[in-house]
CSV table of C-alpha atoms in Angstrom, one decimal:
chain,number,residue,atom,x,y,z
A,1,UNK,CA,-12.4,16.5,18.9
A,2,UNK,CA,-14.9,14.3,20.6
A,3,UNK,CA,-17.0,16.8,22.0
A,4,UNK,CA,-16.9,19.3,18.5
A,5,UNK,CA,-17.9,16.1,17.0
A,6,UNK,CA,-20.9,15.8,19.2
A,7,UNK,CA,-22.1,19.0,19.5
A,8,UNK,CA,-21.9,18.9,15.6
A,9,UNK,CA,-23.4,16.0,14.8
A,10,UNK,CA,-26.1,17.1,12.9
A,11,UNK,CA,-24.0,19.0,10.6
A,12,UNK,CA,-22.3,15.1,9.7
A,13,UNK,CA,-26.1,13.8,9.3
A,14,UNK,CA,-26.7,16.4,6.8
A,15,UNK,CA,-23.8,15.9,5.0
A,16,UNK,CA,-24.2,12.2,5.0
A,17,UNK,CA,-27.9,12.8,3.9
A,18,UNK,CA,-27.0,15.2,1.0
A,19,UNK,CA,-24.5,12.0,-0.5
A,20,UNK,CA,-26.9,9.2,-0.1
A,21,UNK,CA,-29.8,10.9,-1.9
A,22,UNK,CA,-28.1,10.8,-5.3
A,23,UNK,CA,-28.3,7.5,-7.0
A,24,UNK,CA,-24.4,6.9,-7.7
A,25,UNK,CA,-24.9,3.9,-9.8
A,26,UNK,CA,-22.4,3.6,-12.8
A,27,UNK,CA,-24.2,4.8,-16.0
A,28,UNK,CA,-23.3,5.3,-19.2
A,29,UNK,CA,-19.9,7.1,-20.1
A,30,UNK,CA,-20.3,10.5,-21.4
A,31,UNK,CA,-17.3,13.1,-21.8
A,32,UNK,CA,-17.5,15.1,-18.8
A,33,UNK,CA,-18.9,12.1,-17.1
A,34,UNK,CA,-17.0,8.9,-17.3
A,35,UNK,CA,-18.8,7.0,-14.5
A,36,UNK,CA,-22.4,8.3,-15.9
A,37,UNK,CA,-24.3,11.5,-14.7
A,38,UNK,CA,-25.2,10.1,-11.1
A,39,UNK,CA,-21.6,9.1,-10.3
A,40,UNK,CA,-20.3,12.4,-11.5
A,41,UNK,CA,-23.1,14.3,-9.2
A,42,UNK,CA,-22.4,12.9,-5.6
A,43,UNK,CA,-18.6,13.8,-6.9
A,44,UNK,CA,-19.5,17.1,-7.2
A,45,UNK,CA,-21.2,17.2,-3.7
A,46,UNK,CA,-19.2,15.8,-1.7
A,47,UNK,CA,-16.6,18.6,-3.0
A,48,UNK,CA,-18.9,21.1,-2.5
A,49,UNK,CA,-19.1,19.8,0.7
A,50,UNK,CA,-15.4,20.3,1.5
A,51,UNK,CA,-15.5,23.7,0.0
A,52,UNK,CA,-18.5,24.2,2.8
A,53,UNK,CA,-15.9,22.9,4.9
A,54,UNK,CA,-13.2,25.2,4.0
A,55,UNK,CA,-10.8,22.7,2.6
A,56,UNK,CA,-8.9,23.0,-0.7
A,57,UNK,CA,-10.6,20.9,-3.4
A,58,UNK,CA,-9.6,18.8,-6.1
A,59,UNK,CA,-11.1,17.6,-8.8
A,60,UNK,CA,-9.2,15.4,-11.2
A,61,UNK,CA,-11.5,15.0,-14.1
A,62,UNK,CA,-14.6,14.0,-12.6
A,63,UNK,CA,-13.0,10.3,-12.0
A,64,UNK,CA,-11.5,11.1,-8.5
A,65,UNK,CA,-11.5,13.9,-6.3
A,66,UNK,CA,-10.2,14.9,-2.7
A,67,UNK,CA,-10.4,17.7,-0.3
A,68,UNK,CA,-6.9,18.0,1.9
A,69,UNK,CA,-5.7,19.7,4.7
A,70,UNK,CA,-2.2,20.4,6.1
A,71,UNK,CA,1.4,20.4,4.9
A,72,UNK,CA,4.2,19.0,4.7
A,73,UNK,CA,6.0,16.3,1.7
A,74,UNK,CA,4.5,13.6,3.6
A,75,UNK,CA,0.2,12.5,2.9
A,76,UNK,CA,-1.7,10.3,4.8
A,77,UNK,CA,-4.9,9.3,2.8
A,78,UNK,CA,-8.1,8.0,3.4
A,79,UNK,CA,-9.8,6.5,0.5
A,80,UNK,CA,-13.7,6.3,0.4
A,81,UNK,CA,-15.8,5.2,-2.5
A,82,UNK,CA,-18.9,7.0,-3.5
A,83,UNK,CA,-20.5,5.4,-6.0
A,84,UNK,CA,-22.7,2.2,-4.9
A,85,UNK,CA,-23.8,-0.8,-6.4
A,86,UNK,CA,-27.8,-0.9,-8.0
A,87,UNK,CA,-30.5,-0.8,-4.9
A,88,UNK,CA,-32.2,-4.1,-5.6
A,89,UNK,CA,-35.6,-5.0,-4.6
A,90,UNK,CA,-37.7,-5.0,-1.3
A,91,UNK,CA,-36.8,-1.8,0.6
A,92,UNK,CA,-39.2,-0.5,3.2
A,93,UNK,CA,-37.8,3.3,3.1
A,94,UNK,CA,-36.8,5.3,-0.6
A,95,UNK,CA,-33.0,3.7,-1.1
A,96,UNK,CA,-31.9,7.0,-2.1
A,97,UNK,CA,-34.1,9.1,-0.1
A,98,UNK,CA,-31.6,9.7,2.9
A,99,UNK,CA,-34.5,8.9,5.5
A,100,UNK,CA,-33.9,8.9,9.1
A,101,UNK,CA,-36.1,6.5,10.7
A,102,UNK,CA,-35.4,5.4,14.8
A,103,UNK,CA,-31.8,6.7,14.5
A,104,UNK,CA,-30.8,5.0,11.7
A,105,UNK,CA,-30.4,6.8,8.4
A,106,UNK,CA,-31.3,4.6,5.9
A,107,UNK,CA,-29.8,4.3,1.8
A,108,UNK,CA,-28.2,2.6,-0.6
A,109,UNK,CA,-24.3,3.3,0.6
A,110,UNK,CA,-25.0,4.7,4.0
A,111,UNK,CA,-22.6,1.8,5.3
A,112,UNK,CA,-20.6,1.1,1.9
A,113,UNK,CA,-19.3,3.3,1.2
A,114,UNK,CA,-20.9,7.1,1.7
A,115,UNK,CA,-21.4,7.3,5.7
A,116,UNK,CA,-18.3,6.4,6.2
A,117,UNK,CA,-16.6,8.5,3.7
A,118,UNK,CA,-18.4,11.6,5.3
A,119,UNK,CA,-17.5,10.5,8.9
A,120,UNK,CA,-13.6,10.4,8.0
A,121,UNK,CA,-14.5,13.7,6.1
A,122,UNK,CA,-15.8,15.3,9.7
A,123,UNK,CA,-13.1,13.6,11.6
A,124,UNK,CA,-10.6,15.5,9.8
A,125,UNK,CA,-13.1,18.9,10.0
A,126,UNK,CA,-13.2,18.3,13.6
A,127,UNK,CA,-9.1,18.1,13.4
A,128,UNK,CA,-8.9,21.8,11.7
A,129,UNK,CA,-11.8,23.3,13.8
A,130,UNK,CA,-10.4,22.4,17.0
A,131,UNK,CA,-6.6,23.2,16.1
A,132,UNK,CA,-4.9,20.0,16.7
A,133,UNK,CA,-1.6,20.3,14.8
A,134,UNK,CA,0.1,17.8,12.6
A,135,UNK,CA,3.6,17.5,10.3
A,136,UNK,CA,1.8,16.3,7.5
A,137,UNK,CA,-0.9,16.5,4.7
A,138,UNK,CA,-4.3,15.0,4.8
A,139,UNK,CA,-6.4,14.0,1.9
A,140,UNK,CA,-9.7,12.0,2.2
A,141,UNK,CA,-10.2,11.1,-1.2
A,142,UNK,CA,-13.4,10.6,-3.2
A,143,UNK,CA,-13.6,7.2,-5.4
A,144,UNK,CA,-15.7,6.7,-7.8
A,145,UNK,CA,-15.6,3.4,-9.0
A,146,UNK,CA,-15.1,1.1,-6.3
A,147,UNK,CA,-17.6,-1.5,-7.4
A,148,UNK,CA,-17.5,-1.7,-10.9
A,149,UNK,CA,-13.8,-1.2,-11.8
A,150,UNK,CA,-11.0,0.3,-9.8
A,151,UNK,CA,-10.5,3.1,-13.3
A,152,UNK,CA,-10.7,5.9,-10.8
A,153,UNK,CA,-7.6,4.4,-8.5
A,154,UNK,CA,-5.8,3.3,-12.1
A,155,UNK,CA,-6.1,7.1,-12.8
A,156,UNK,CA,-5.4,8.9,-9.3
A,157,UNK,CA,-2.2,6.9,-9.2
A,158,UNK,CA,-1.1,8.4,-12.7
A,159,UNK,CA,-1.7,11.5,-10.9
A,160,UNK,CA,-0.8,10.9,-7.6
A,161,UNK,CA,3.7,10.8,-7.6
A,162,UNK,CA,4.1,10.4,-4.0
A,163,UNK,CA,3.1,6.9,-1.8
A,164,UNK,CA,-0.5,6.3,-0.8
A,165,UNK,CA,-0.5,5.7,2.8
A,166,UNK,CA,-3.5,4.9,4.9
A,167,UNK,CA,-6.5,3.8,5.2
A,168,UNK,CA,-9.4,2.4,3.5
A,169,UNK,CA,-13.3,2.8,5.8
A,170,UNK,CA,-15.1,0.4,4.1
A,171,UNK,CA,-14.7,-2.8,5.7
A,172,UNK,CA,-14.4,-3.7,9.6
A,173,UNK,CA,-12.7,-3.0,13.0
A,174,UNK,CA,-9.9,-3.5,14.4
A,175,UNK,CA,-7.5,-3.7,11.1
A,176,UNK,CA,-8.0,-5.2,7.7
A,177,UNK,CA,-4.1,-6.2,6.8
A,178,UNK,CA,-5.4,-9.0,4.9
A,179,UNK,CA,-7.8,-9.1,1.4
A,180,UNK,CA,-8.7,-12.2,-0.4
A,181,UNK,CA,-8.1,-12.2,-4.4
A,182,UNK,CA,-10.5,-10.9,-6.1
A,183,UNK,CA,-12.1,-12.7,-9.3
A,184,UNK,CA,-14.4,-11.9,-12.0
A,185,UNK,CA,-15.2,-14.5,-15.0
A,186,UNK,CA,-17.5,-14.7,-17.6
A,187,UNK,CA,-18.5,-18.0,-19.1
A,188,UNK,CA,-20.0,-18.0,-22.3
A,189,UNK,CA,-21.9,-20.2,-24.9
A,190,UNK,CA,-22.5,-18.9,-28.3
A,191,UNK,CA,-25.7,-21.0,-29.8
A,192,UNK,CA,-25.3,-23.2,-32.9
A,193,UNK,CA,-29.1,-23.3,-33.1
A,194,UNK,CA,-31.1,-19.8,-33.0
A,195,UNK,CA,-33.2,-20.3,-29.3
A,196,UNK,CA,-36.4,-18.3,-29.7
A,197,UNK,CA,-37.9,-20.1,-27.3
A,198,UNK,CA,-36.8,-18.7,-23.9
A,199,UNK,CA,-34.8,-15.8,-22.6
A,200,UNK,CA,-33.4,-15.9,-19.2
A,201,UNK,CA,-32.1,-13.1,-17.2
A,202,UNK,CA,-31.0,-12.1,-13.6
A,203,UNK,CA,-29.2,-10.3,-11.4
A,204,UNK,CA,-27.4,-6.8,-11.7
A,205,UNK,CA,-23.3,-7.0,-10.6
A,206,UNK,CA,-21.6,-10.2,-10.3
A,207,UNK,CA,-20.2,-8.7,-6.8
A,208,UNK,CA,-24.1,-9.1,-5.9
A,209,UNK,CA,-26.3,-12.0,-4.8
A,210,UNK,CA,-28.8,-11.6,-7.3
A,211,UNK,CA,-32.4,-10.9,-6.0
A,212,UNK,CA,-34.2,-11.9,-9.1
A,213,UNK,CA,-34.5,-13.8,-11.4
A,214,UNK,CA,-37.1,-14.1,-14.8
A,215,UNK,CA,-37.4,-16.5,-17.5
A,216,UNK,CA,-39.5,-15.6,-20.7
A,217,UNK,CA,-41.4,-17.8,-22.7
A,218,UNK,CA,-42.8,-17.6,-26.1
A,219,UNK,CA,-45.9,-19.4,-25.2
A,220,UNK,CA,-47.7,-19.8,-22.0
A,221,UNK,CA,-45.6,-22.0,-19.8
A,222,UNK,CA,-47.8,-24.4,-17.5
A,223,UNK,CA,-45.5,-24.9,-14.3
A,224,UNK,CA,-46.5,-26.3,-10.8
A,225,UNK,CA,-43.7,-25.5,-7.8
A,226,UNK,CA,-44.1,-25.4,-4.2
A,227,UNK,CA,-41.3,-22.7,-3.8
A,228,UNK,CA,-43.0,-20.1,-2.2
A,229,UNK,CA,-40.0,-17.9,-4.1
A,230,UNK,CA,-41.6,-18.6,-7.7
A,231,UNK,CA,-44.2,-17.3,-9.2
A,232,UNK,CA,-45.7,-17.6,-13.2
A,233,UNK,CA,-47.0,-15.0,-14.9
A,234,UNK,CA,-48.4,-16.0,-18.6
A,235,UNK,CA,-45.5,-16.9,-20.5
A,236,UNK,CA,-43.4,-15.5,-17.4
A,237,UNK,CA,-41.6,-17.6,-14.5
A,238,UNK,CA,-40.1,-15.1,-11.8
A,239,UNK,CA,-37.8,-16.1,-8.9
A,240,UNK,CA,-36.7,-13.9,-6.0
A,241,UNK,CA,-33.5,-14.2,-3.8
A,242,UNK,CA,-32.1,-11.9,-1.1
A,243,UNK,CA,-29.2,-10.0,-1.9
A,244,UNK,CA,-26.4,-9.8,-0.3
A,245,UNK,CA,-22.5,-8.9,-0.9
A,246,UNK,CA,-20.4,-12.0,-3.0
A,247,UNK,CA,-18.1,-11.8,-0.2
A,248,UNK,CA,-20.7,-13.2,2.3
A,249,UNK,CA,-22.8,-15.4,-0.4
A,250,UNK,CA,-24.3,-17.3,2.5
A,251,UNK,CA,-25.8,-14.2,3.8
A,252,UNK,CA,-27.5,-13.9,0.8
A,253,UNK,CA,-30.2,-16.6,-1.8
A,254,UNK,CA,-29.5,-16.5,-5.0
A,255,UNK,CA,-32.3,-16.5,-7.5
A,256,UNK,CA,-30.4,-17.6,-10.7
A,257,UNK,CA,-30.2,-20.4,-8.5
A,258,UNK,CA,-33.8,-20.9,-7.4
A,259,UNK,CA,-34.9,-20.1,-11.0
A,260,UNK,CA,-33.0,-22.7,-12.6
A,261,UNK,CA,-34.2,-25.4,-10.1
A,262,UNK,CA,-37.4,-25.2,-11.1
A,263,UNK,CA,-36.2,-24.6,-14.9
A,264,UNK,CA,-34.7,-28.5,-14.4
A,265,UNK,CA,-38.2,-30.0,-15.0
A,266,UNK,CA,-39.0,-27.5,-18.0
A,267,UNK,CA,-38.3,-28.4,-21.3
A,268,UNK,CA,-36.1,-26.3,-22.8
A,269,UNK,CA,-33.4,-26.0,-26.1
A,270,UNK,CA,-30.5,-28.4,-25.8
A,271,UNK,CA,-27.8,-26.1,-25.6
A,272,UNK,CA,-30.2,-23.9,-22.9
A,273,UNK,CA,-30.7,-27.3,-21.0
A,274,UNK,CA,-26.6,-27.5,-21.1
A,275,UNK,CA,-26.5,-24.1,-19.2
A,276,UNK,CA,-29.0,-24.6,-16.9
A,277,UNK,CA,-27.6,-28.4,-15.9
A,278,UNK,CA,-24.0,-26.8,-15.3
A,279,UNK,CA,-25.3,-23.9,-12.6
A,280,UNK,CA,-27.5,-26.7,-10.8
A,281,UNK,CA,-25.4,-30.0,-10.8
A,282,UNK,CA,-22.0,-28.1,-10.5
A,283,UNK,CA,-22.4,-24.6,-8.7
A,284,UNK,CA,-25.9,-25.2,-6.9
A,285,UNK,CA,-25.7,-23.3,-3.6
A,286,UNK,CA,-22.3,-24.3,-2.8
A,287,UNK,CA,-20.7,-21.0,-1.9
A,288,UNK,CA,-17.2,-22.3,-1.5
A,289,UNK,CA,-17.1,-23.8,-4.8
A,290,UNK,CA,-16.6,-27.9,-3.9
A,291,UNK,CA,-18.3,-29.2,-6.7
A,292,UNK,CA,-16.5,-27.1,-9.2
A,293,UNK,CA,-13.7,-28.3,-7.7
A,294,UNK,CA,-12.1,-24.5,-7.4
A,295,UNK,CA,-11.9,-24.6,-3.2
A,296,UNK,CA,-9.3,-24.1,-1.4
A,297,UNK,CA,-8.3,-22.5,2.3
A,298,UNK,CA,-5.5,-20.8,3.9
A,299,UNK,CA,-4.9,-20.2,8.0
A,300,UNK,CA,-4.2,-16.5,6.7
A,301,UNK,CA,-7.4,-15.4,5.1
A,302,UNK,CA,-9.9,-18.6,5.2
A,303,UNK,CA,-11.9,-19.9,2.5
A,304,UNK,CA,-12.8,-19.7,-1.6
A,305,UNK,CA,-16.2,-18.7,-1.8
A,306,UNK,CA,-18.1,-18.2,-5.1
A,307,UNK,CA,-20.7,-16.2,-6.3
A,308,UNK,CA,-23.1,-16.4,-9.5
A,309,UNK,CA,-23.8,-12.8,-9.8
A,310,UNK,CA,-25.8,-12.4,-13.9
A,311,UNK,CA,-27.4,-14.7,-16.2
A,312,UNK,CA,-28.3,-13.3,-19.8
A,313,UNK,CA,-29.3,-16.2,-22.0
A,314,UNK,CA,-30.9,-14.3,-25.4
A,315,UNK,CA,-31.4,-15.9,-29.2
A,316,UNK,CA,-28.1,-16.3,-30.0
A,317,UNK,CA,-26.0,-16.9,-27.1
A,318,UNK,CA,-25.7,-17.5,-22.6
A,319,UNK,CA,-23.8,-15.6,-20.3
A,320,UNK,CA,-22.8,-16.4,-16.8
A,321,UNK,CA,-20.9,-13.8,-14.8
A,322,UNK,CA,-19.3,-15.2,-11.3
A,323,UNK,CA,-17.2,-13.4,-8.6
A,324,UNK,CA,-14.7,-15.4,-6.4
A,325,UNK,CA,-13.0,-14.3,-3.4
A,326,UNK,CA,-9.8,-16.7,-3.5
A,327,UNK,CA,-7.2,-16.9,-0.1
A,328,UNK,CA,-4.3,-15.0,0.0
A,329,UNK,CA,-2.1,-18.1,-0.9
A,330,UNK,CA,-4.0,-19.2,-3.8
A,331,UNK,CA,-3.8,-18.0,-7.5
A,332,UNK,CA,-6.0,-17.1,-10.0
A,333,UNK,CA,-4.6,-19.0,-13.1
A,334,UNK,CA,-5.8,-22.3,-10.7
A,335,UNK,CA,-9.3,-20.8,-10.4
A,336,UNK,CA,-9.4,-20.4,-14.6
A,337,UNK,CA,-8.0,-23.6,-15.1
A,338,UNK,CA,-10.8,-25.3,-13.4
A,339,UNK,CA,-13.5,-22.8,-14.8
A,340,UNK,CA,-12.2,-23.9,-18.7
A,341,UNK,CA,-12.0,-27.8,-17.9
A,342,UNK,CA,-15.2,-27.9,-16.0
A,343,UNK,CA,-16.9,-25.5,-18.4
A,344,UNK,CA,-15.9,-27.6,-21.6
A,345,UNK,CA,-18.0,-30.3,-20.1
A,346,UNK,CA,-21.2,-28.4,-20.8
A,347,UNK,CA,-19.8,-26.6,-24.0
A,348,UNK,CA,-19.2,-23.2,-22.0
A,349,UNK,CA,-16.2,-21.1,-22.9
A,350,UNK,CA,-14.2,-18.9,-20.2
A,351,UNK,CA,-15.2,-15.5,-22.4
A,352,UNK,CA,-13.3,-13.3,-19.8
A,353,UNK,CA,-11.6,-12.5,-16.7
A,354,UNK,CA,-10.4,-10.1,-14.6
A,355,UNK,CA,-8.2,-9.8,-11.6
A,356,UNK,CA,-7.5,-7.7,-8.3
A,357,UNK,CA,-4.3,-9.4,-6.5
A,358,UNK,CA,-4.7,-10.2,-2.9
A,359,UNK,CA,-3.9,-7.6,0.2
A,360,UNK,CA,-1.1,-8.5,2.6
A,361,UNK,CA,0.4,-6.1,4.8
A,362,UNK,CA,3.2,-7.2,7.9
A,363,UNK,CA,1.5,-6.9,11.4
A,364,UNK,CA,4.6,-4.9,12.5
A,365,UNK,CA,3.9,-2.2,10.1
A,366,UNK,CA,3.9,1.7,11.3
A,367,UNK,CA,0.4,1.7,10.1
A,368,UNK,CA,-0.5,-1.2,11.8
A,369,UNK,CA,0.8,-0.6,15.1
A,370,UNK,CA,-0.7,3.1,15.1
A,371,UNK,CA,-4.1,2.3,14.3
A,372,UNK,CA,-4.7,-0.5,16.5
A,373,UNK,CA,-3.1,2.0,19.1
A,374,UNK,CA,-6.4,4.0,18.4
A,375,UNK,CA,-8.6,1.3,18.2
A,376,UNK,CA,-7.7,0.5,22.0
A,377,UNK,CA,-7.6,3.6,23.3
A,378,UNK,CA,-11.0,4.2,21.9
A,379,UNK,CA,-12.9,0.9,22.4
A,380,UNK,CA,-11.0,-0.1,25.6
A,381,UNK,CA,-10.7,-3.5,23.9
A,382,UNK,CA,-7.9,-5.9,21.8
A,383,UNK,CA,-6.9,-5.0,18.8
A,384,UNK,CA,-5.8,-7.5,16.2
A,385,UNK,CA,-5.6,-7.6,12.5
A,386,UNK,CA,-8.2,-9.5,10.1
A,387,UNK,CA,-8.9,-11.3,7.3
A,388,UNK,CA,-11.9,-10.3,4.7
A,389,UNK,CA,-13.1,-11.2,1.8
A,390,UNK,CA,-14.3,-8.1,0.3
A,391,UNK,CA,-11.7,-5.8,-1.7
A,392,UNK,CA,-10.9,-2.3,-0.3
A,393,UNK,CA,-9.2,0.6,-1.7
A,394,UNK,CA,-6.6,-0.3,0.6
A,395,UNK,CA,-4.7,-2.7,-2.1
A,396,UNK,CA,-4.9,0.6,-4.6
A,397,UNK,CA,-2.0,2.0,-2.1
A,398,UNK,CA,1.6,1.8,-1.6
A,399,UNK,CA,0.8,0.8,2.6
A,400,UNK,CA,-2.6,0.8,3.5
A,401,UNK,CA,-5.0,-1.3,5.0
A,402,UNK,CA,-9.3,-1.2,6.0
A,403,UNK,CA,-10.1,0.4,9.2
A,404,UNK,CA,-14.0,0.2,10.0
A,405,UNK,CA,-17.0,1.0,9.4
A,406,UNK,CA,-18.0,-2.3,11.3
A,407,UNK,CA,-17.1,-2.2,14.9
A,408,UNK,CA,-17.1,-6.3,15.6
A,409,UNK,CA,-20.1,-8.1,16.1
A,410,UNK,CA,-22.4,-5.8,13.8
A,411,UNK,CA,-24.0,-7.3,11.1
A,412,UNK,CA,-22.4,-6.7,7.2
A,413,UNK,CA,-26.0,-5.2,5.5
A,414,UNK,CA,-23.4,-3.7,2.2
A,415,UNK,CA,-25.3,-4.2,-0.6
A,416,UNK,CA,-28.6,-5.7,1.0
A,417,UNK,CA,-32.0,-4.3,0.9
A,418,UNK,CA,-32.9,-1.4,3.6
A,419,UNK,CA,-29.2,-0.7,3.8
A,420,UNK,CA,-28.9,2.0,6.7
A,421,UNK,CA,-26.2,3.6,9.1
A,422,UNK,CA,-26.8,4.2,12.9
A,423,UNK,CA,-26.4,8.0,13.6
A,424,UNK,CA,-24.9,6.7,16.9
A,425,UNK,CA,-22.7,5.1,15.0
A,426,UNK,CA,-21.4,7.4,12.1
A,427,UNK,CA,-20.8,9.8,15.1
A,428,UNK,CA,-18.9,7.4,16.9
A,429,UNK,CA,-16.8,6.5,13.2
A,430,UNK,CA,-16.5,10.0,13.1
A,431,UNK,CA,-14.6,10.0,16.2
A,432,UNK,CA,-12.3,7.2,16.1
A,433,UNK,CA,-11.4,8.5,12.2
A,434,UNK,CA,-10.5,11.9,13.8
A,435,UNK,CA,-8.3,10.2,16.1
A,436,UNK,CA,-6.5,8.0,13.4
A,437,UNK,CA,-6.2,10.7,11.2
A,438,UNK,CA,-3.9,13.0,13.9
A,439,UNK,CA,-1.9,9.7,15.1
A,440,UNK,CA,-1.0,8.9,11.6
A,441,UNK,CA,-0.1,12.4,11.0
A,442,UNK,CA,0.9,13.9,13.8
């Protein structure tokens, strides 16, 4: 397989090119496209793709989809995401342009989650194309809303009667048995008093550090800051982070946060001012949540960390939207016990939440055992399981755990600016996925 996969690598840069130039950000819902038109386009190509490939297709209506090979009663699954998360700000190259520039091709899901997904896609090509037999069925299967919902996974396992076993490629080498909780609240304040004096917005996705960050006067605003990452405009003051993913907020600056620093020594409406005093005295740019008074650490999966992802504050009402990663021995109700209590205090109302349960699969697992078999055979080196933050399709299955992209000491770049794939390195993912693929089943 390795050398097919070599002499064939720049059919898996094409293919990986074709998926990155469609902008698979969630739209709006229409019929025929429940993710929006973009989502339901790189669907569509990465099937055509496996039709290219001479693999039987499936589309399950235009929510999931999955090409697969083999037979038997038995599947082994890999689940990819192809829908991304917005592009952001500052990018040197077109995010969706699918440019190669000194071996890297560069995009907005080239690492998370598209490259990936097409290496797997090629490992299992390479599989077919160079004979290898195996006892059961294959599917590499095509999400489509990894970072806004899970609906896709919700409706594939409607579909889907027998177990999901296997593996998720979107996190990091060796093996992912362990995911953190995943959290999403919304804290709101509805105003007593009509404020049409300032309107306040930032960020995109609360799994997002938010790059910017813009408050609108309705007069000129006269403001004097030394924060080379403000700037006034008129009746305009602008802030700008660096994104990053809410897993690893410390890779990132938040500009909510920056922007309400400055918004401290502005005068503002009271219940504005009560908004802006909770993100500054109490979540500041403490991403483990201390101050709040939510953290908390496990020898299993490490610590709480805390994210402030979207502020909306309009005439009639604020809105803050945060995304915590909690340990896998911690629970949720915790978390939104402390959110209501602390948010009382500034008159801020837990509007929402939503949870993903943690990921915890036994080290002595089939799965397990086999894939760091690969893993060592491939790298030459240790393998061992981990702990991440992020969440992974691999809690959407009955056994399954993440398996790569990120070979260890690489740098996470998932949702940041300039967001690229090594094509030394989606050849090399390529391989190993190949490998894993025929071990599992073989």
């Amino acid at each position: 397989m390795d050398y097919f996969i070599e002499r064939n690598k720049e059919k898996l840069i094409d293919i990986t090119r074709r998926v990155l130039m469609i902008r698979s950000v969630e739209g709006k819902y229409e019929e025929d496209a429940p993710f929006g038109r973009g989502v339901k386009e790189a669907l569509l190509k990465a099937l055509d793709i496996g039709n290219e490939l001479n693999f039987k297709v499936v589309n399950l209506n235009d929510l999931v989809g999955y090409v697969e090979y083999g037979e038997g009663d038995d599947i082994i699954s890999v689940l990819g995401h192809l829908d991304v998360v917005p592009e952001g700000n500052n990018w040197k190259y077109s995010p969706f342009g699918g440019e190669i520039h000194d071996g890297k091709i560069y995009g907005r899901g080239a690492v998370d989650d598209k490259g990936p997904t097409m290496a797997a896609l090629f490992g299992l090509y390479a599989l077919k194309e160079t004979g290898l037999k195996i006892s059961k069925r294959v599917r590499i299967v095509f999400g489509t809303n990894e970072e806004t919902g899970w609906k896709d996974m919700s409706y594939y396992r409607e579909k889907v009667k027998e177990p999901i076993i296997g593996f998720a490629p979107d996190a990091q080498f060796p093996v992912i048995n362990r995911e953190k909780g995943i959290l999403n609240i919304i804290l709101r304040k509805d105003f007593v008093t009509l404020n049409d004096s300032v309107k306040i917005s930032g960020g995109d996705r609360s799994n997002v550090v938010p790059d910017r960050a813009e408050a609108v006067f309705k007069s000129r605003i006269i403001l004097k800051s030394d924060n080379p990452d403000i700037s006034v405009d008129g009746n305009k003051i602008f802030a700008k982070g660096i994104s990053a993913h809410a897993s690893l907020p410390e890779k990132g600056k938040n500009a909510i946060v920056t922007l309400f620093e400055v918004l401290e020594s502005v005068e503002l409406p009271l219940e504005v001012r009560e908004i802006v005093d909770f993100v500054v005295n109490v979540i500041g740019r403490d991403f483990y949540g201390k101050t709040l008074g939510v953290d908390k650490t496990d020898e299993y999966s490490g610590n709480l960390t805390l994210n402030l992802g979207v502020i909306k504050v309009t005439e009639n009402y604020g809105e803050l939207s945060f995304n915590i990663r909690y340990p896998v021995t911690d629970s949720y109700e915790r978390i939104v016990d402390v959110f209501k209590k602390q948010g009382n205090n500034f008159n801020l109302n837990v509007a929402s939440f939503k949870n993903q349960p943690p990921l915890f699969v036994a080290e002595n697992e089939p799965i397990i055992t086999k894939l760091i078999k690969v893993y060592e055979d491939f790298t030459g080196e240790k393998g061992y399981t981990l702990s991440i933050g992020g969440g992974t399709y691999a809690r959407a299955m009955d056994k399954g755990v993440a398996f790569g992209p990120y070979f260890p000491g690489m740098e996470d770049i998932a949702h940041q600016a300039n967001e690229f794939i090594g094509i030394d390195h989606i050849v090399k993912l390529a391989r190993i996925y190949g490998r894993a693929i025929y071990e599992l089943a073989r």
